[in-house]
Short mmCIF file of C-alpha atoms and ligand atoms in Angstrom, two decimals:
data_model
loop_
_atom_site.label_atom_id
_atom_site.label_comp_id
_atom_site.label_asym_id
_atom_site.label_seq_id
_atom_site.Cartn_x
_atom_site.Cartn_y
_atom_site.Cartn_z
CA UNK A 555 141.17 -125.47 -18.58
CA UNK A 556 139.09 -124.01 -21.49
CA UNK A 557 141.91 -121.99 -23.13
CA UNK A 558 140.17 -118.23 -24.20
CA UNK A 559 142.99 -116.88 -26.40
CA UNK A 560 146.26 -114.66 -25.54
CA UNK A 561 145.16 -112.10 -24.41
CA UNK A 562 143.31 -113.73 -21.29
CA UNK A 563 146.30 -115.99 -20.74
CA UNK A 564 148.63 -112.88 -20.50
CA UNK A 565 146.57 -110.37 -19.53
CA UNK A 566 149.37 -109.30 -17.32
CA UNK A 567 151.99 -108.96 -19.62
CA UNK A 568 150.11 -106.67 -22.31
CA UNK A 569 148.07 -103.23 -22.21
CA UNK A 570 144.55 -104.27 -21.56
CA UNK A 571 142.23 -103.41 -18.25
CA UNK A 572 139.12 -105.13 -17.40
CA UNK A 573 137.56 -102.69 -19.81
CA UNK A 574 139.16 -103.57 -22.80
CA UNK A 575 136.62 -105.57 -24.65
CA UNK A 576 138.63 -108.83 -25.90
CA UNK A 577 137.76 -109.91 -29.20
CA UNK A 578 139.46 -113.02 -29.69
CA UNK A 579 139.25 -116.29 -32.25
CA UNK A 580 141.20 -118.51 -29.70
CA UNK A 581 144.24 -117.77 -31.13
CA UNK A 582 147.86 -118.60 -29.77
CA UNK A 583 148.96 -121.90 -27.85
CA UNK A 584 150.40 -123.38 -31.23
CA UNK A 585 152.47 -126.14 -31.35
CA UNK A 586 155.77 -126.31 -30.76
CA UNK A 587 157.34 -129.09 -33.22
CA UNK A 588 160.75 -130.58 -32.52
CA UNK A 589 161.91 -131.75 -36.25
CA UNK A 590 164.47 -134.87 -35.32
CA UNK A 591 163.91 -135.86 -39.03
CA UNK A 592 164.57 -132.69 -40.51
CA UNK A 593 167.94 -132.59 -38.44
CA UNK A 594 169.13 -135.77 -39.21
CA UNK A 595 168.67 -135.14 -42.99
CA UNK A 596 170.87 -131.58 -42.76
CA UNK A 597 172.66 -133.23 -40.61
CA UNK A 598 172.56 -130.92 -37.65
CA UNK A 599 173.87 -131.63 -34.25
CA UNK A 600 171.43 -129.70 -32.44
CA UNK A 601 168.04 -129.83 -31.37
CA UNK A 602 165.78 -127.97 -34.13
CA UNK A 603 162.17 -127.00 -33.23
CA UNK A 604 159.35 -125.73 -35.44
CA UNK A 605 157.18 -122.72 -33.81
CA UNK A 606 153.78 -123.75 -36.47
CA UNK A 607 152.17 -120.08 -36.29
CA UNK A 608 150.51 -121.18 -39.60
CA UNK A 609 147.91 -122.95 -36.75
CA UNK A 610 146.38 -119.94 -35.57
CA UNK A 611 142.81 -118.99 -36.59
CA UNK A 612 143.27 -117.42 -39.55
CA UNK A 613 146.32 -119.31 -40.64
CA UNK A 614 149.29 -117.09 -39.90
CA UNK A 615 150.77 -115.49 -36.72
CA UNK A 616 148.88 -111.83 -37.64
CA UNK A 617 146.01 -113.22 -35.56
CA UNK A 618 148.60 -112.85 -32.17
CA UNK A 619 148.85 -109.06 -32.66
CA UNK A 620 145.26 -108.70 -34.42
CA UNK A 621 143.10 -109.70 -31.47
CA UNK A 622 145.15 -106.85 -29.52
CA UNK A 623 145.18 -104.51 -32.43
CA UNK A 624 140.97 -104.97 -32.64
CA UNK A 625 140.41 -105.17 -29.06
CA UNK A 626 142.35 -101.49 -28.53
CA UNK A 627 140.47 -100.24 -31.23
CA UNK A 628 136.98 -101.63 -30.08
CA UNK A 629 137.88 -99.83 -26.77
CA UNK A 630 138.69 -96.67 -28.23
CA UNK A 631 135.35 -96.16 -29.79
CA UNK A 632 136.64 -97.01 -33.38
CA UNK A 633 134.42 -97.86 -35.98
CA UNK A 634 136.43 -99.14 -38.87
CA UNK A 635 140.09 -100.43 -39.30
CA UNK A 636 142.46 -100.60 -42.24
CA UNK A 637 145.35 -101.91 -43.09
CA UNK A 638 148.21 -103.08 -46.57
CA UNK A 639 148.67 -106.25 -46.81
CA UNK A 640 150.69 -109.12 -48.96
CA UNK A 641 147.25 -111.10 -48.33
CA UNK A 642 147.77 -112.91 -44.03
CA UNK A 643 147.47 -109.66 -42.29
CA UNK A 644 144.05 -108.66 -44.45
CA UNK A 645 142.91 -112.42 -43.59
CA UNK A 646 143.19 -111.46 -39.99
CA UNK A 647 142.03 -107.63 -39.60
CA UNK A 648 139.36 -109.06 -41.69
CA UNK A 649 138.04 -111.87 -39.39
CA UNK A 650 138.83 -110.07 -36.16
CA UNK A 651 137.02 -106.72 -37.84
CA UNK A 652 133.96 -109.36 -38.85
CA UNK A 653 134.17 -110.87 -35.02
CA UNK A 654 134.15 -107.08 -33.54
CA UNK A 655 132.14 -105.47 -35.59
CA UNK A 656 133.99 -103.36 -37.26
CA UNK A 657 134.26 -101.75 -40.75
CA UNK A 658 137.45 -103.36 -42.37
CA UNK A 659 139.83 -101.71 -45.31
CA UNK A 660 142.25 -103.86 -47.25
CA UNK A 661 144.46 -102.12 -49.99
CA UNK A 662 146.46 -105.30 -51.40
CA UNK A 663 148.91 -104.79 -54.01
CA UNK A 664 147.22 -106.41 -57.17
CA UNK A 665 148.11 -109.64 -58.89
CA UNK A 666 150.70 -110.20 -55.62
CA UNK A 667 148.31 -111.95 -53.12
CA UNK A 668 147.98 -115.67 -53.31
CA UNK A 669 144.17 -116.33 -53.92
CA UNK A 670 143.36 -117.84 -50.84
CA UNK A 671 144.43 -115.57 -48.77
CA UNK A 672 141.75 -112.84 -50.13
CA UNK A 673 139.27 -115.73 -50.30
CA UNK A 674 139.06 -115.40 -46.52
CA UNK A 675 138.95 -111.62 -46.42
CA UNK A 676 136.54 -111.38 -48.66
CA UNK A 677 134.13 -114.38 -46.55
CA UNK A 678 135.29 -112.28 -43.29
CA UNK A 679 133.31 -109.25 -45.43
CA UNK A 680 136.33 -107.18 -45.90
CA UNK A 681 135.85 -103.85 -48.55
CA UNK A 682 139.09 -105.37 -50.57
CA UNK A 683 140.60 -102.77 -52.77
CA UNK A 684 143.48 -104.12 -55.32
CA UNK A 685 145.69 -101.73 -56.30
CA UNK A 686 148.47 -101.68 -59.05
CA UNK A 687 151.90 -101.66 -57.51
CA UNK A 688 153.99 -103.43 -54.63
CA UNK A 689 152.93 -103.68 -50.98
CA UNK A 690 154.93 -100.27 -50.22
CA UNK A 691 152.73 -98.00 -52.19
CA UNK A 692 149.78 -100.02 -50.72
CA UNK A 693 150.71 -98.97 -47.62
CA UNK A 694 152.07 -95.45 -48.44
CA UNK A 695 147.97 -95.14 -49.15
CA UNK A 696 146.61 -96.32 -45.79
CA UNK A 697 148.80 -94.34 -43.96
CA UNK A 698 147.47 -91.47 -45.95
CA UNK A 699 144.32 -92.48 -45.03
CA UNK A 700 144.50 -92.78 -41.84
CA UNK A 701 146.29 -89.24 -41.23
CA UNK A 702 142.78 -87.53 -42.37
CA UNK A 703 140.16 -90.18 -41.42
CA UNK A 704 139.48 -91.53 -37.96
CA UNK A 705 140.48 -95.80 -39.26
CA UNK A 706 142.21 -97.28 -36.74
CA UNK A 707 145.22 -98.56 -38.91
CA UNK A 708 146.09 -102.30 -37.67
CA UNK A 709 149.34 -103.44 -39.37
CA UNK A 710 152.30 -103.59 -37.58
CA UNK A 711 153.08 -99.44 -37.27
CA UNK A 712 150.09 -99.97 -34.67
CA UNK A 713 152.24 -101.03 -31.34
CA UNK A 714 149.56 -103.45 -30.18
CA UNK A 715 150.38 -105.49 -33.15
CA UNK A 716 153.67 -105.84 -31.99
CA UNK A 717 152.60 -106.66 -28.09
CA UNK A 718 150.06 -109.12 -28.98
CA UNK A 719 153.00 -111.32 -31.40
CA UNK A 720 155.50 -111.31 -28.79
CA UNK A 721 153.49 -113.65 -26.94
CA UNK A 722 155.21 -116.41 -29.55
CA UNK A 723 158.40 -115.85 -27.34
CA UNK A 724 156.58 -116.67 -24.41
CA UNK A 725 154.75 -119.82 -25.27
CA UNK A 726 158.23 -120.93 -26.14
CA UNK A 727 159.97 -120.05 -22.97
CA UNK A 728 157.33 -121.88 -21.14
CA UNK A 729 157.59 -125.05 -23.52
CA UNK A 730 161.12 -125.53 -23.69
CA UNK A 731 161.56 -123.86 -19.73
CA UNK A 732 163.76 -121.56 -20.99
CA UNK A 733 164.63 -119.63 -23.95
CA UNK A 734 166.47 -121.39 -26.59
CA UNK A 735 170.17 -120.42 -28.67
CA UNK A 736 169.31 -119.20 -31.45
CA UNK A 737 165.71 -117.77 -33.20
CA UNK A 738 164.96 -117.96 -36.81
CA UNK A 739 162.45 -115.99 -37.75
CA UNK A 740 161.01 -114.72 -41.69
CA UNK A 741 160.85 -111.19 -42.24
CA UNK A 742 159.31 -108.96 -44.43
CA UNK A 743 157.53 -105.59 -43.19
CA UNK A 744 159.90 -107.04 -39.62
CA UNK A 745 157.10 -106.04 -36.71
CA UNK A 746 157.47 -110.03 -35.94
CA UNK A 747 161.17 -109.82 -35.48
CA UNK A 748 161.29 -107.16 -32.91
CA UNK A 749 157.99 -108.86 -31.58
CA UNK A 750 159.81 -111.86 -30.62
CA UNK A 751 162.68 -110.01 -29.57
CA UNK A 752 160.46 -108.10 -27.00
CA UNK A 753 159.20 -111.24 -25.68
CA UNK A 754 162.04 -112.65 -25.34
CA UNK A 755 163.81 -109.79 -23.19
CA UNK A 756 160.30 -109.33 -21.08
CA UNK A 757 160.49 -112.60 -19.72
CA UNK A 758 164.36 -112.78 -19.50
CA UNK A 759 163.95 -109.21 -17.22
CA UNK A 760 161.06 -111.04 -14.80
CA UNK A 761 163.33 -114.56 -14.66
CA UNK A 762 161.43 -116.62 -16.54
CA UNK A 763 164.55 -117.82 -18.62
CA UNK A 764 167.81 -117.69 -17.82
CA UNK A 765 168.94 -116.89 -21.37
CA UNK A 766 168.48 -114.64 -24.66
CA UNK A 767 168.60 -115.97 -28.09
CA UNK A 768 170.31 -115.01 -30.99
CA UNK A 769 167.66 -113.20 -33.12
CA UNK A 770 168.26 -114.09 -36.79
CA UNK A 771 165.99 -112.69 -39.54
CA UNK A 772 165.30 -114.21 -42.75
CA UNK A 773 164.73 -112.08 -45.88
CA UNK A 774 164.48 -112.90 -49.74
CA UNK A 775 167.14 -112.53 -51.95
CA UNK A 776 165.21 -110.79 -54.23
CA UNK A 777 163.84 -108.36 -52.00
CA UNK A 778 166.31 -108.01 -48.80
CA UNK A 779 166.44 -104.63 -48.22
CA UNK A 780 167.46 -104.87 -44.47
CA UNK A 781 170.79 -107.14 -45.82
CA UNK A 782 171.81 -104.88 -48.74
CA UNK A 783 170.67 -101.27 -46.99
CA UNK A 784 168.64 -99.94 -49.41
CA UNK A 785 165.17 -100.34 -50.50
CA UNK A 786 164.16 -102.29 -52.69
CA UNK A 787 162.23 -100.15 -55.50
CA UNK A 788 160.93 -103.35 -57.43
CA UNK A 789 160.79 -106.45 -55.18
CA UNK A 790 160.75 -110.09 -56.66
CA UNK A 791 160.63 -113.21 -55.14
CA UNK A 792 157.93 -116.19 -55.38
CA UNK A 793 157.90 -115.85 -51.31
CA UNK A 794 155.24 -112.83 -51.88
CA UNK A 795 154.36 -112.79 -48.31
CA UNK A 796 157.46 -111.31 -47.68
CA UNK A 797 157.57 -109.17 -50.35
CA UNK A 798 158.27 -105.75 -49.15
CA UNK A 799 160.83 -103.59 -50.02
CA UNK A 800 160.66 -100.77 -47.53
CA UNK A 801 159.89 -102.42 -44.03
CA UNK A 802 157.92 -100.53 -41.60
CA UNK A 803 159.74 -101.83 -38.46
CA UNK A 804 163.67 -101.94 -40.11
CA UNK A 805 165.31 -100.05 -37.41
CA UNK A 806 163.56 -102.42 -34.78
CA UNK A 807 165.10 -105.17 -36.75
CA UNK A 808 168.08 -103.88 -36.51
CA UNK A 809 168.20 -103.22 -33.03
CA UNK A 810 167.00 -106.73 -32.07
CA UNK A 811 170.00 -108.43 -34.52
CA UNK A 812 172.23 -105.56 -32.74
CA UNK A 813 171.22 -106.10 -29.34
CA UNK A 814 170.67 -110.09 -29.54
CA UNK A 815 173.95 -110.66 -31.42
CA UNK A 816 172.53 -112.33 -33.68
CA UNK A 817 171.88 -111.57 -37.84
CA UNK A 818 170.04 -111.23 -40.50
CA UNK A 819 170.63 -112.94 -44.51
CA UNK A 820 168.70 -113.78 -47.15
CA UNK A 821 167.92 -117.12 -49.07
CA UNK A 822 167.15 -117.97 -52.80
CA UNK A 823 163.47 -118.67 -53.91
CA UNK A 824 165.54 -122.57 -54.64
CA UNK A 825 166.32 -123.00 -50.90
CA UNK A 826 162.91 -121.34 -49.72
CA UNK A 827 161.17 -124.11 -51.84
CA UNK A 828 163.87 -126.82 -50.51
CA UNK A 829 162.93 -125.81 -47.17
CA UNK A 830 159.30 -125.91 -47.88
CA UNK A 831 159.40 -129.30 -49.24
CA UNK A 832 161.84 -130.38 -47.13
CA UNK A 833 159.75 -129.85 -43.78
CA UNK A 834 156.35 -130.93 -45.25
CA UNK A 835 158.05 -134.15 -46.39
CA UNK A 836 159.86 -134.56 -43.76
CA UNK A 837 157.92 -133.79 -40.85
CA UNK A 838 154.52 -133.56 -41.75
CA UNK A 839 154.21 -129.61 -41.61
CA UNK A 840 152.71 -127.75 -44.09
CA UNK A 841 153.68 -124.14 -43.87
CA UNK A 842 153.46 -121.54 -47.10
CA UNK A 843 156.78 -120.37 -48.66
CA UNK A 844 157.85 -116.95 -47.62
CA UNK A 845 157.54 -119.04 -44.06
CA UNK A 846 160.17 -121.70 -44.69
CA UNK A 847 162.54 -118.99 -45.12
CA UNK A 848 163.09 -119.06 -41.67
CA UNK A 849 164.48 -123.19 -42.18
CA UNK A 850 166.17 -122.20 -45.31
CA UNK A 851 168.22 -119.59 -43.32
CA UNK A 852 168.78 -121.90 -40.43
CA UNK A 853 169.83 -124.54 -43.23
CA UNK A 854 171.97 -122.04 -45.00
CA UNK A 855 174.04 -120.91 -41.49
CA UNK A 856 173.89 -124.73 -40.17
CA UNK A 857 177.33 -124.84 -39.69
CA UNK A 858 177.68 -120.89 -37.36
CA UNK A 859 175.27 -122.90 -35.04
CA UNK A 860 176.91 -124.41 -31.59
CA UNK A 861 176.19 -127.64 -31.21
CA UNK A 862 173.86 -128.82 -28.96
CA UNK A 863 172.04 -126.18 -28.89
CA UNK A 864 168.18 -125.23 -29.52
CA UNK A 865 167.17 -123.54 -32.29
CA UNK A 866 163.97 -121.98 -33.03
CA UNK A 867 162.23 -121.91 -35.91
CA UNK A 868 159.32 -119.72 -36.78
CA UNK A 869 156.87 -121.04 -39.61
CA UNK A 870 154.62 -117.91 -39.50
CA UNK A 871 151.69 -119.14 -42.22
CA UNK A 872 150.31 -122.01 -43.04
CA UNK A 873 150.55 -124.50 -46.82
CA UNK A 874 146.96 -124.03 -46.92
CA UNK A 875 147.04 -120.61 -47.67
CA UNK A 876 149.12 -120.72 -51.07
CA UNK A 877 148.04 -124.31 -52.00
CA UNK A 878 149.07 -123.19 -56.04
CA UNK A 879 152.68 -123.25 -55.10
CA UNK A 880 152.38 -126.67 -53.53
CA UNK A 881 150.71 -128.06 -56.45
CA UNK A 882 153.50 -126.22 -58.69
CA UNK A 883 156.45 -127.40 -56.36
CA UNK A 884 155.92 -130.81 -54.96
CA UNK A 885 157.19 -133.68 -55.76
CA UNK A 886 154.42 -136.04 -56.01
CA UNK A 887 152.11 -135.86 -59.20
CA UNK A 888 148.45 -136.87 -58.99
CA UNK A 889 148.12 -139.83 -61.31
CA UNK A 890 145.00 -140.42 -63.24
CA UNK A 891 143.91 -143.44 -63.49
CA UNK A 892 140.61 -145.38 -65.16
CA UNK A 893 138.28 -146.50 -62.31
CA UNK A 894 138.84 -150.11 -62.56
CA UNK A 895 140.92 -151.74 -59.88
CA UNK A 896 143.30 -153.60 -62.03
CA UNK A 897 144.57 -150.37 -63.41
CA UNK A 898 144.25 -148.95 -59.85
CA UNK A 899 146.99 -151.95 -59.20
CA UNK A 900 149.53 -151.16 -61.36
CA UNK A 901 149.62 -147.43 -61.02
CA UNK A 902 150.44 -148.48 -57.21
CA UNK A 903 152.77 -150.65 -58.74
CA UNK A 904 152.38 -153.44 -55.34
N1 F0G B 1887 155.57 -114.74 -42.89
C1 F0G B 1887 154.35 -114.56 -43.41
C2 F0G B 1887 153.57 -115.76 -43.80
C3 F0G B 1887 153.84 -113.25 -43.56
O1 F0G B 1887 152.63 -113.08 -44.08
C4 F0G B 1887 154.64 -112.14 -43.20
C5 F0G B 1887 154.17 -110.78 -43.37
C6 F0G B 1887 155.90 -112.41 -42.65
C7 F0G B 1887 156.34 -113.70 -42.52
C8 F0G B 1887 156.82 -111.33 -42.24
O2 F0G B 1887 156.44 -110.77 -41.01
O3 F0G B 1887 156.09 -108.43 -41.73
O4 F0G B 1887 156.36 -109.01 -39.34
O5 F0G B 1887 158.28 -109.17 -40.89
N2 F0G B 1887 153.12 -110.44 -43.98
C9 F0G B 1887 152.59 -109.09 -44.04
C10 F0G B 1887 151.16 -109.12 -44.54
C11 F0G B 1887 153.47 -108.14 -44.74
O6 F0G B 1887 150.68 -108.12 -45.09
O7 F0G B 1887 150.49 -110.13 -44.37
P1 F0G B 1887 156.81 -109.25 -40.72
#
């Protein structure tokens, strides 16, 4: 059947009515990757799967709670939307705002959004504005903004966000017919974390799985303010997606770790960019950094993890979109060479 996006598969489970005008890019219905290579070489004894969100429209999972977020606001009348961003959630309110109609606002924190990411806000025909700072004071603005103006603001504060991601759990539930042990997941402003969590308990409530996972979130050691309880005044890490230092959603973070049993740690920039290179080499996925923090974790607490069990996890954005840090991390080299096939030979050294 002609698959129309996630909010016509599960129509049911989230806050639409036939009047709510769905704007939708397709998006959802991502692969679900089991990694036997990537096990064997950590030597894991349980089953390890990669949920690729990095294959949604716009490259990143934003695009499950952005066709919600638009569609509510295209319902209500609104005429513009705005939202912060460390660069995958403008990508996303941008092509959803350019597929509705709708005005679209992006204050981005300047110098701290890898290039690619605003290339596709700024085809989308976003109004980017870059503003000195970190992602917090970016966002300290919009919600400014929004208190006086009538901009529908569409990061993850807006609750739709939220329902529209937790559809992840569900296409995982349904793949692996039931929910698996344990849930790795990246976090930075942590709407996804208690998006997943959600999804997870919905479909646990109506008996679609028989189990709950452990709900473990992933921060950066250089900006982990959920881990060390405090925020994090000047954030660094090379994982700038997840770059924020006051989350939006902590106490929903909390309460899924709380209520799943589960954790959340933080990982080095080194094991983020092991894990990156690890799972593109290894298993042919190419997913940006601040996303393989969610492997890096599971890497890190390998050995807490029963065996035989299944563990999710979450690569929320795709290589594509930071394609300076694979050219600055991998291990390969491009080799020039003079266009004559004898010297072709020998760099292939056969
Ligand atoms: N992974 C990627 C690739 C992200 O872009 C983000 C968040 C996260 C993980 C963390 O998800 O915020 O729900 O905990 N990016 C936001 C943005 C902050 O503006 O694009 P979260």
């Amino acid at each position: 059947m002609y698959y129309q996006g996630l909010i016509n598969k599960y129509r049911a489970f989230l806050p639409v009515s036939d009047k709510t005008p769905v704007i939708t890019l397709n998006e959802g219905n991502t692969p679900l990757i089991k990694a036997e290579k990537l096990a064997e070489k950590i030597g894991a004894d349980f089953e390890i799967y990669l949920k690729f969100d990095g294959c949604n429209p716009t490259g990143s999972f934003k695009d499950r709670g952005m066709t919600l977020a638009v569609s509510k606001a295209k319902e209500s009348g609104s005429g513009a939307i705005i939202c912060a961003s460390t660069g995958n959630t403008s990508a996303s309110a941008a092509a959803y705002g350019a597929k509705a109609g709708l005005k679209t606002f992006v204050i981005v924190p300047d110098g701290l959004v890898a290039p690619s990411k605003l290339s596709q806000a700024l085809m989308y025909g976003a109004e980017i504005i870059s503003v000195q700072g970190s992602f917090d004071r970016a966002f300290d603005f919009v919600k400014q903004i929004c208190e006086k103006y009538p901009i529908t603001l569409v990061n993850s504060l807006n609750q739709n966000r939220i329902e529209g991601q937790k559809t992840g759990a569900f296409e995982i539930i349904e793949a692996l017919d039931d929910a698996p042990d344990y849930h790795f997941v990246p976090v930075g402003n942590a709407g996804n974390m208690a998006a997943y969590w959600k999804g997870y308990k919905e479909f646990f409530d109506l008996n679609k799985s028989k189990k709950l996972p452990e709900m473990i979130g992933i921060q950066a050691k250089g900006c982990a303010p959920i881990v060390e309880g405090r925020i994090i005044e000047n954030p660094d890490t090379l994982a700038t997606a997840i770059r924020v230092g006051n989350p939006a959603s902590w106490q929903s973070a909390l309460k899924a770790k709380d209520e799943s049993n589960g954790a959340i740690d933080c990982v080095s920039d080194e094991e983020i960019i092991s894990a990156y290179k690890l799972i593109a080499s290894s298993e042919g996925v190419f997913a940006e950094p601040s996303s393989a923090s969610s492997v890096a974790g599971m890497i890190k607490l390998k050995n807490q993890i029963k065996s035989g069990s299944k563990v999710i996890c979450v690569l929320t954005g795709n290589g594509l979109k930071d394609s300076d840090s694979a050219l600055k991390f991998a291990n390969s080299k491009i080799k020039k060479c003079p266009a004559n096939i004898d010297e072709i030979l020998k760099v292939m050294d056969i």
